[in-house]
Coordinates of C-alpha atoms in Angstrom, one line a residue:
Chain R
X1 CA 0.1 0.2 0.1
X2 CA 1.0 3.4 -0.4
X3 CA 2.5 6.0 1.8
X4 CA -1.5 7.4 0.9
X5 CA -3.3 5.2 1.2
X6 CA -2.0 3.9 4.4
X7 CA -1.6 7.1 6.1
X8 CA -4.8 9.5 4.3
X9 CA -4.2 12.0 7.4
X10 CA -0.7 12.1 6.7
X11 CA -0.6 12.5 3.6
X12 CA -3.4 15.6 4.1
X13 CA -1.3 17.8 6.2
X14 CA 1.4 17.4 4.1
X15 CA -0.5 18.2 0.6
X16 CA -1.7 21.2 3.1
X17 CA 1.3 22.0 4.0
X18 CA 3.7 21.6 0.5
X19 CA -0.1 23.8 -0.2
X20 CA 0.7 27.1 1.9
X21 CA 4.8 26.5 0.7
X22 CA 3.3 27.2 -3.0
X23 CA 1.2 29.4 -2.5
X24 CA 2.1 32.4 0.1
X25 CA 4.7 33.0 -1.6
X26 CA 3.0 33.9 -4.8
X27 CA 0.1 35.8 -2.8
X28 CA 1.4 39.4 -3.5
X29 CA 1.7 38.6 -6.7
X30 CA -1.9 39.0 -6.7
X31 CA -2.0 42.7 -5.9
X32 CA 1.3 43.7 -6.6
X33 CA 0.5 46.5 -9.4
X34 CA 3.4 48.8 -11.1
X35 CA 4.9 51.5 -9.5
X36 CA 3.2 54.5 -12.2
X37 CA 0.1 53.0 -11.3
X38 CA 0.6 55.1 -7.5
X39 CA 2.8 57.7 -8.1
X40 CA 4.8 59.6 -11.2
X41 CA 7.1 62.3 -10.8
X42 CA 5.0 64.2 -13.5
X43 CA 1.9 64.4 -14.0
X44 CA -0.9 63.1 -11.8
X45 CA -0.7 58.8 -11.1
X46 CA -4.4 57.2 -12.1
X47 CA -4.5 55.7 -8.0
X48 CA -3.8 59.6 -7.1
X49 CA -5.9 61.2 -9.6
X50 CA -9.2 59.0 -8.3
X51 CA -8.2 59.2 -4.6
X52 CA -8.2 63.3 -5.5
X53 CA -11.2 63.1 -6.9
X54 CA -13.1 62.0 -3.8
X55 CA -11.2 63.6 -1.9
X56 CA -13.0 66.9 -4.2
X57 CA -15.9 65.7 -3.4
X58 CA -16.1 65.1 -0.2
X59 CA -15.0 68.5 0.0
X60 CA -16.7 69.9 -2.2
X61 CA -20.2 68.8 -0.6
X62 CA -20.3 69.9 2.8
X63 CA -22.7 67.0 3.8
X64 CA -20.8 64.1 3.4
X65 CA -18.0 66.0 4.8
X66 CA -20.0 66.9 8.0
X67 CA -20.7 63.0 8.0
X68 CA -16.5 61.8 7.6
X69 CA -15.6 64.3 9.7
X70 CA -18.4 63.3 12.9
X71 CA -16.3 59.7 12.3
X72 CA -13.3 60.8 13.1
X73 CA -13.5 63.0 15.7
X74 CA -15.3 60.5 17.8
X75 CA -12.1 58.8 18.0
X76 CA -9.7 62.1 18.0
X77 CA -9.8 65.3 17.4
X78 CA -6.5 65.9 15.4
X79 CA -7.5 63.5 12.6
X80 CA -10.1 66.2 11.7
X81 CA -6.8 68.8 11.4
X82 CA -4.7 66.6 10.3
X83 CA -7.0 65.6 7.6
X84 CA -7.1 69.0 6.6
X85 CA -3.4 69.7 6.3
X86 CA -2.4 67.2 4.4
X87 CA -4.8 67.5 2.0
X88 CA -3.7 71.1 1.6
X89 CA -0.1 69.6 0.9
X90 CA -1.3 67.4 -1.7
X91 CA -3.3 69.7 -3.4
X92 CA -0.5 72.3 -3.1
X93 CA 1.4 69.7 -5.2
X94 CA -0.8 68.8 -7.7
X95 CA -1.0 72.9 -8.2
X96 CA 2.8 72.4 -8.8
X97 CA 1.8 68.9 -10.9
X98 CA -1.3 70.2 -13.4
X99 CA -1.1 74.0 -14.0
X100 CA -4.0 73.5 -15.6
X101 CA -5.8 72.4 -12.8
X102 CA -4.7 74.7 -10.4
X103 CA -7.2 77.1 -9.6
X104 CA -9.6 74.7 -8.6
X105 CA -6.8 73.6 -6.4
X106 CA -6.0 76.9 -4.8
X107 CA -9.7 77.2 -4.4
X108 CA -10.1 73.6 -2.8
X109 CA -6.8 74.8 -0.1
X110 CA -8.5 78.1 0.6
X111 CA -11.5 76.3 1.3
X112 CA -9.4 74.4 3.0
X113 CA -7.2 76.8 5.0
X114 CA -10.4 79.4 6.0
X115 CA -12.5 76.6 7.3
X116 CA -9.9 76.1 9.7
X117 CA -8.7 79.3 11.3
X118 CA -12.8 79.9 11.6
X119 CA -13.1 77.0 13.7
X120 CA -10.0 77.8 15.7
X121 CA -10.9 81.1 16.1
X122 CA -14.3 80.6 17.2
X123 CA -13.6 77.1 19.3
X124 CA -10.2 78.2 20.8
X125 CA -7.0 76.5 21.4
X126 CA -8.6 73.0 22.2
X127 CA -10.4 72.3 19.5
X128 CA -8.6 70.3 17.3
X129 CA -6.7 68.5 20.3
X130 CA -7.9 65.2 22.8
X131 CA -9.7 65.6 25.6
X132 CA -6.3 65.9 27.7
X133 CA -5.2 68.7 26.9
X134 CA -7.6 70.3 29.3
X135 CA -6.0 68.6 32.4
X136 CA -2.8 70.1 32.3
X137 CA -1.4 73.3 32.0
X138 CA 1.1 74.6 29.4
X139 CA 4.4 75.4 30.5
X140 CA 5.2 78.2 27.8
X141 CA 3.8 81.5 27.6
X142 CA 0.9 82.3 26.0
X143 CA -0.2 78.7 26.0
X144 CA -0.3 77.6 22.5
X145 CA 0.1 74.3 20.6
X146 CA 2.5 73.8 18.2
X147 CA 1.0 71.2 17.0
X148 CA -1.5 73.9 15.5
X149 CA 1.0 76.5 14.5
X150 CA 3.1 74.2 12.8
X151 CA 0.7 72.6 10.6
X152 CA -1.2 76.1 9.8
X153 CA 1.8 77.9 9.1
X154 CA 3.0 74.7 6.6
X155 CA -0.8 75.1 4.8
X156 CA -0.6 79.1 4.4
X157 CA 3.7 78.7 3.0
X158 CA 2.3 75.7 0.6
X159 CA -0.4 77.7 -0.5
X160 CA 2.1 81.1 -1.1
X161 CA 4.4 79.1 -2.6
X162 CA 1.8 77.3 -5.3
X163 CA 0.5 81.1 -6.3
X164 CA 1.2 84.2 -4.0
X165 CA -1.9 85.7 -1.5
X166 CA -0.5 88.6 0.3
X167 CA -3.4 88.0 3.3
X168 CA -2.0 85.5 4.1
X169 CA 1.7 87.0 4.4
X170 CA 1.3 88.4 7.8
X171 CA -1.0 85.1 9.0
X172 CA 2.0 83.5 7.7
X173 CA 4.9 85.2 10.2
X174 CA 2.8 85.6 13.0
X175 CA 2.9 82.1 13.1
X176 CA 6.4 81.7 12.5
X177 CA 6.8 84.5 15.4
X178 CA 4.0 82.4 18.0
X179 CA 6.5 79.0 17.0
X180 CA 9.4 80.4 17.7
X181 CA 8.3 82.3 20.9
X182 CA 7.0 78.6 22.4
X183 CA 9.9 76.7 21.6
X184 CA 12.7 78.8 22.7
X185 CA 11.6 78.9 25.8
X186 CA 12.4 74.8 25.7
X187 CA 15.8 74.1 26.5
X188 CA 15.4 71.6 23.8
X189 CA 14.3 74.0 21.6
X190 CA 11.0 72.7 21.5
X191 CA 7.1 74.1 21.0
X192 CA 4.7 71.9 23.1
X193 CA 1.7 70.5 21.8
X194 CA -0.2 69.2 24.9
X195 CA 0.7 70.4 28.1
X196 CA 4.1 70.0 29.0
X197 CA 4.2 67.0 25.7
X198 CA 6.4 68.0 23.2
X199 CA 6.0 65.6 20.0
X200 CA 8.9 65.2 17.4
X201 CA 6.3 65.1 14.5
X202 CA 5.0 68.8 15.3
X203 CA 8.2 69.8 16.2
X204 CA 9.7 68.7 12.7
X205 CA 6.0 70.1 10.8
X206 CA 7.5 73.6 12.7
X207 CA 10.8 73.7 11.1
X208 CA 9.5 72.2 7.9
X209 CA 7.4 75.2 8.0
X210 CA 9.8 78.4 9.6
X211 CA 12.0 77.1 6.4
X212 CA 9.3 77.4 3.9
X213 CA 8.8 80.8 5.3
X214 CA 12.4 81.6 4.8
X215 CA 12.3 80.4 1.1
X216 CA 8.9 82.4 0.6
X217 CA 9.8 85.5 2.6
X218 CA 13.1 86.1 2.6
X219 CA 14.0 85.6 5.9
X220 CA 16.4 83.6 7.8
X221 CA 16.3 80.8 10.5
X222 CA 19.1 79.1 9.1
X223 CA 20.9 78.7 12.7
X224 CA 17.7 78.4 14.6
X225 CA 17.6 75.0 12.6
X226 CA 21.0 74.1 12.9
X227 CA 20.8 74.8 16.4
X228 CA 18.0 72.0 16.4
X229 CA 19.4 69.7 15.0
X230 CA 22.2 69.2 17.2
X231 CA 20.0 69.7 20.6
X232 CA 18.1 66.6 18.9
X233 CA 21.2 64.4 18.4
X234 CA 22.5 65.3 21.5
X235 CA 19.0 65.5 23.7
X236 CA 16.2 63.7 21.6
X237 CA 17.9 61.1 20.6
X238 CA 17.2 57.0 21.2
X239 CA 20.5 55.7 21.9
X240 CA 19.6 52.0 21.2
X241 CA 18.8 53.2 17.7
X242 CA 20.1 56.9 16.7
X243 CA 16.1 57.4 16.2
X244 CA 14.6 60.6 17.0
X245 CA 12.3 59.8 19.8
X246 CA 8.4 60.5 19.9
X247 CA 7.1 62.3 22.4
X248 CA 9.3 64.2 25.2
X249 CA 8.8 66.9 28.2
X250 CA 10.1 70.5 27.5
X251 CA 13.2 70.2 29.6
X252 CA 13.6 67.1 27.2
X253 CA 13.4 64.7 29.2
X254 CA 12.0 61.2 27.6
X255 CA 8.1 60.5 27.3
X256 CA 8.4 58.3 24.7
X257 CA 10.4 56.5 22.6
X258 CA 11.0 56.0 18.9
X259 CA 7.3 55.6 16.9
X260 CA 6.8 54.9 13.8
X261 CA 3.7 56.6 13.0
X262 CA 5.9 60.5 14.1
X263 CA 9.1 59.3 12.4
X264 CA 8.8 58.6 8.7
X265 CA 6.7 62.2 8.4
X266 CA 9.5 63.5 10.7
X267 CA 12.3 62.7 8.7
X268 CA 10.4 63.2 5.0
X269 CA 9.6 67.4 6.5
X270 CA 13.9 67.2 7.5
X271 CA 14.6 66.7 4.3
X272 CA 13.8 70.4 4.4
X273 CA 16.6 71.0 7.2
X274 CA 19.2 69.1 7.0
X275 CA 18.8 66.6 3.8
X276 CA 21.4 64.5 4.9
X277 CA 20.0 64.1 9.1
X278 CA 17.0 63.6 6.9
X279 CA 17.9 61.0 5.0
X280 CA 20.4 59.1 8.1
X281 CA 16.9 58.8 10.2
X282 CA 15.0 57.6 6.8
X283 CA 18.1 54.7 7.3
X284 CA 17.4 54.5 10.7
X285 CA 13.6 54.3 10.5
X286 CA 13.6 51.4 7.5
X287 CA 16.2 49.5 9.1
X288 CA 14.6 49.3 13.0
X289 CA 10.5 49.5 11.2
X290 CA 10.7 48.0 8.6
X291 CA 9.5 45.3 7.3
X292 CA 9.0 42.6 4.0
X293 CA 7.1 39.4 4.4
X294 CA 6.5 37.6 1.6
X295 CA 6.4 41.0 -0.6
X296 CA 4.1 42.0 1.3
X297 CA 5.3 45.8 3.3
X298 CA 4.7 46.6 6.4
X299 CA 6.0 48.8 9.5
X300 CA 6.4 48.8 13.3
X301 CA 5.0 51.1 15.4
X302 CA 8.6 50.8 17.9
X303 CA 11.2 49.1 17.4
X304 CA 12.0 45.7 18.8
X305 CA 14.6 47.1 21.1
X306 CA 11.6 49.7 22.6
X307 CA 8.6 48.4 23.8
X308 CA 6.0 51.0 23.9
X309 CA 2.2 51.0 24.2
X310 CA 0.4 51.4 21.4
X311 CA -2.1 55.1 21.2
X312 CA -4.5 56.4 19.0
X313 CA -1.9 57.1 16.4
X314 CA -0.5 53.8 16.1
X315 CA -3.5 52.4 15.3
X316 CA -4.5 48.6 16.5
X317 CA -1.5 46.2 15.9
X318 CA -1.6 43.0 14.7
X319 CA 0.5 40.3 17.2
X320 CA 3.3 38.8 16.5
X321 CA 4.2 40.6 13.2
X322 CA 3.5 44.4 14.6
X323 CA 2.4 45.1 11.9
X324 CA 1.0 49.2 13.0
X325 CA -1.9 50.5 9.9
X326 CA -0.6 54.0 11.3
X327 CA 3.1 53.3 11.2
X328 CA 2.5 51.9 7.8
X329 CA 0.3 54.1 6.1
X330 CA 2.9 57.3 6.7
X331 CA 6.0 54.4 6.1
X332 CA 4.0 54.9 2.5
X333 CA 4.9 58.6 2.8
X334 CA 8.2 58.2 3.9
X335 CA 9.1 55.2 1.1
X336 CA 7.9 58.0 -1.4
X337 CA 10.0 60.4 -0.1
X338 CA 13.4 59.7 0.3
X339 CA 13.0 57.7 -3.3
X340 CA 12.9 53.5 -1.4
X341 CA 11.5 52.3 -4.6
X342 CA 11.5 48.5 -3.5
X343 CA 10.0 49.4 -0.4
X344 CA 7.5 50.9 -1.5
X345 CA 6.0 48.3 -4.2
X346 CA 5.9 46.4 -0.8
X347 CA 3.8 48.4 0.9
X348 CA 2.0 49.4 -2.1
X349 CA 1.3 45.8 -2.6
X350 CA -0.1 45.5 1.1
X351 CA -2.8 48.6 0.7
X352 CA -4.2 46.8 -2.0
X353 CA -4.7 43.6 -0.2
X354 CA -5.4 45.3 3.1
X355 CA -6.3 48.5 2.7
X356 CA -9.4 47.3 1.0
X357 CA -10.0 49.6 -2.0
X358 CA -13.4 50.4 -3.2
X359 CA -13.9 52.2 -6.3
X360 CA -17.2 53.8 -7.6
X361 CA -17.1 55.7 -10.5
X362 CA -13.5 57.2 -11.0
X363 CA -12.9 57.8 -7.1
X364 CA -10.8 55.5 -4.9
X365 CA -11.3 55.3 -1.5
X366 CA -9.3 52.8 0.9
X367 CA -12.5 51.0 3.3
X368 CA -10.0 50.2 6.2
X369 CA -9.0 53.9 6.7
X370 CA -10.5 57.2 7.3
X371 CA -10.6 61.4 5.9
X372 CA -6.6 61.9 7.0
X373 CA -5.4 57.7 6.3
X374 CA -6.4 58.7 2.7
X375 CA -5.3 61.9 2.9
X376 CA -1.7 60.9 3.6
X377 CA -2.1 58.6 1.4
X378 CA -3.0 60.7 -1.5
X379 CA 0.1 63.5 -0.1
X380 CA 2.7 60.4 -0.7
X381 CA 1.0 59.9 -4.3
X382 CA 1.9 63.6 -5.2
X383 CA 4.5 64.6 -2.8
X384 CA 7.9 65.9 -4.3
X385 CA 7.1 69.2 -6.4
X386 CA 6.4 71.4 -3.3
X387 CA 9.9 70.3 -1.7
X388 CA 11.5 70.8 -4.4
X389 CA 10.0 74.6 -5.4
X390 CA 11.1 75.1 -1.5
X391 CA 14.7 74.2 -2.1
X392 CA 14.8 75.7 -5.7
X393 CA 13.5 78.9 -3.8
X394 CA 15.9 78.7 -1.0
X395 CA 19.0 77.8 -3.2
X396 CA 18.2 81.1 -5.8
X397 CA 18.0 83.6 -3.0
X398 CA 21.1 82.2 -1.2
X399 CA 22.9 82.7 -5.1
X400 CA 21.5 85.9 -4.2
X401 CA 22.8 86.5 -1.7
X402 CA 25.9 85.4 -2.0
X403 CA 26.8 86.4 -5.5
X404 CA 25.8 90.0 -3.3
X405 CA 28.3 89.2 -1.6
X406 CA 31.0 89.3 -3.9
X407 CA 29.5 92.2 -5.3
X408 CA 30.2 94.0 -2.4
X409 CA 33.7 92.9 -1.5
X410 CA 36.4 95.1 -2.6
X411 CA 38.0 93.3 -6.0
X412 CA 41.1 91.0 -4.8
X413 CA 43.4 93.4 -7.5
X414 CA 46.8 95.0 -8.1
X415 CA 44.2 98.5 -8.8
X416 CA 41.9 97.4 -5.7
X417 CA 45.2 97.1 -3.7
X418 CA 46.5 100.4 -4.4
X419 CA 42.6 101.9 -3.4
X420 CA 43.2 101.5 -0.3
X421 CA 46.5 101.8 0.6
X422 CA 47.3 105.4 1.4
Chain N
X1 CA -12.3 3.9 20.8
X2 CA -15.2 4.9 18.9
X3 CA -14.8 8.2 19.7
X4 CA -11.1 8.3 18.4
X5 CA -12.3 6.9 15.0
X6 CA -14.7 8.4 14.6
X7 CA -12.4 11.4 14.6
X8 CA -10.2 9.8 13.3
X9 CA -12.8 8.9 10.1
X10 CA -13.6 12.4 10.0
X11 CA -10.0 14.4 9.6
X12 CA -10.0 11.3 6.6
X13 CA -12.6 12.9 4.9
X14 CA -11.8 16.7 5.3
X15 CA -8.4 16.0 4.2
X16 CA -9.8 14.3 1.1
X17 CA -9.4 16.4 -2.0
X18 CA -13.3 16.3 -2.2
X19 CA -13.1 17.2 1.4
X20 CA -10.7 20.5 1.1
X21 CA -12.5 21.7 -2.1
X22 CA -15.9 21.3 -0.1
X23 CA -14.1 23.6 2.5
X24 CA -12.5 25.6 0.0
X25 CA -15.9 26.4 -1.9
X26 CA -17.1 27.0 1.9
X27 CA -14.8 29.5 2.5
X28 CA -15.7 31.3 -0.8
X29 CA -19.6 31.0 -0.1
X30 CA -18.7 32.6 3.7
X31 CA -16.3 35.5 1.8
X32 CA -19.5 36.2 -0.8
X33 CA -22.2 36.6 2.1
X34 CA -20.0 38.9 4.0
X35 CA -19.0 41.5 0.6
X36 CA -23.1 40.8 -0.3
X37 CA -23.9 42.6 3.0
X38 CA -21.7 45.3 2.6
X39 CA -19.5 44.3 5.9
X40 CA -16.6 45.9 3.7
X41 CA -16.5 48.9 5.5
X42 CA -16.8 48.5 8.8
X43 CA -12.6 47.2 8.1
X44 CA -12.6 51.0 9.2
X45 CA -11.9 49.4 13.3
X46 CA -8.2 49.2 11.7
X47 CA -7.3 52.5 11.1
X48 CA -9.1 53.2 15.0
X49 CA -12.9 54.2 13.0
X50 CA -16.1 53.4 13.3
X51 CA -19.3 53.5 10.9
X52 CA -20.9 52.5 14.0
X53 CA -21.4 55.5 17.0
X54 CA -22.0 54.9 20.5
X55 CA -22.7 51.2 22.1
X56 CA -22.6 49.9 18.3
X57 CA -18.9 50.4 18.1
X58 CA -18.0 47.3 19.3
X59 CA -20.3 45.5 16.7
X60 CA -19.6 47.3 14.3
X61 CA -15.7 46.1 15.4
X62 CA -16.6 42.5 15.0
X63 CA -18.2 43.7 12.2
X64 CA -14.7 44.4 10.4
X65 CA -13.2 41.7 12.1
X66 CA -16.2 39.3 10.2
X67 CA -15.6 40.7 6.5
X68 CA -11.1 40.5 7.4
X69 CA -11.5 36.8 8.3
X70 CA -13.9 35.8 5.4
X71 CA -11.1 37.8 3.2
X72 CA -8.2 35.6 4.8
X73 CA -10.7 32.7 3.9
X74 CA -10.8 33.3 0.6
X75 CA -8.2 34.7 -0.6
X76 CA -5.3 32.6 1.4
X77 CA -7.2 29.2 2.4
X78 CA -9.1 28.5 -0.4
X79 CA -6.5 28.7 -2.8
X80 CA -4.2 26.2 -0.3
X81 CA -7.2 24.0 0.0
X82 CA -7.6 23.8 -3.4
X83 CA -3.9 23.2 -4.0
X84 CA -3.6 20.5 -1.3
X85 CA -6.6 18.7 -3.2
X86 CA -4.7 18.7 -6.7
X87 CA -1.6 17.6 -4.9
X88 CA -3.6 14.7 -3.4
X89 CA -5.4 14.1 -6.3
X90 CA -2.2 13.4 -8.6
X91 CA -0.7 11.3 -5.8
X92 CA -3.5 9.3 -6.1
X93 CA -3.3 8.8 -10.0
X94 CA -0.5 8.0 -9.9
X95 CA -0.3 5.6 -7.6
X96 CA -3.3 4.2 -9.9
X97 CA -2.1 4.5 -12.9
X98 CA 0.0 1.1 -13.9
X99 CA 3.5 1.0 -14.1
X100 CA 4.1 1.5 -18.3
X101 CA 4.9 -2.9 -19.6
X102 CA 3.2 -4.4 -16.3
X103 CA 0.8 -7.8 -16.7
X104 CA -2.4 -6.8 -16.3
X105 CA -4.6 -9.4 -16.8
X106 CA -6.1 -8.2 -19.4
X107 CA -2.4 -8.5 -21.8
X108 CA -2.2 -11.4 -19.6
X109 CA -4.2 -13.9 -22.8

């Protein structure tokens, strides 16, 4: 008698094992798409267009928008705010990618910015913060949240970079002054997002906004930015991984270790501040948090060397593999911003598999996400032109300053020397 | 002993090609029912968002988990069952076909 006849159960289990070994490495091929379906250097990729269309429809229809915002605010009021920021950044990039549609994107950006400012004025500091913000006292004076100031400054600057709006200039200047005033009160040059709670995510967003303001208005905060990076290397870095810690007190004492849902965006913002440092942070985050299993990419929330609690930004964490929805979504932004094509492809494969895309007409959304998650994805799919525009303006201004300085310097010739000697 | 024999016979049935194919079909049916019922939207719990409010939030998450279970069943479990059934079937076909040159009752006359 053959093995299968003698041991039918054993044969069955062996067949199942072999089938799993054959099938599991192939599964990702069903969900893998070409990268240019999601991201292209110029123009708009098809999925980006469809995702944008859904957001545009949402923001042009107040009733649908209200439903989505209510769902998010039930979990976390911050997401309502951050969804706006990422959408404004996305529209800014889209406006630079597609100049023929710029007018529409500018109008949407203005709607988002003006409504955000109106809500802030009407409801005060705590409207976009989680309830625990009311339980403590901000240390810096006056009490301000860098989370809000930084992202509003970023939105205003992004809008002005696409097309100037002179009435936004004093608003941006006021935010920049407020941010610097708060950050300089801290020995680690950091502003609070919550009472005595500073977040790397929020501080690096603020730094990016400072760089954008410099590019727009000809100011220079180079010394401050350099000092922030030096301080962060010394005081805000996890010794085990070399990664920035995610949250800390205003005096610099750590609250949490390096957290994925903060780090990918922090590295992206630092690209405008210190490109080499940003690249280093991304490479470290990729090693400590980025994973690829059987063709699917994902990100951990914490490195293996750190045991930290999941917070609301982490999203649910799948045990054993430690897959974090929040970190994985933002890892898409990191991988795209740093040109990590292999990891980006693996992450997008996971998005196709576990994001549960829903296509209706020419729109796309991800059922496993929410408005802010989709806004982050859209931004990840269109980012690039805005950061390039900031660098070009900064480099252009620097070249002008250098040329001016050279022109004003006395000529180093014999005639020049003769002119200064008695 | 009877219980053991019953369990063993049950396992034999499940792990037969027909049994595996039947279970793969059940996985597919489970997924189709969940998908047509619109449970996909409840997967929003993965991002900490609920489609339902108040005391229905737990139900929303449970429906999302049910959809994910059906999805994994149809994308991972069912194909493995089908492949395993195919492997068993190929294995049984090879074993029942007589080797070339073998003397069979009809060829011996």
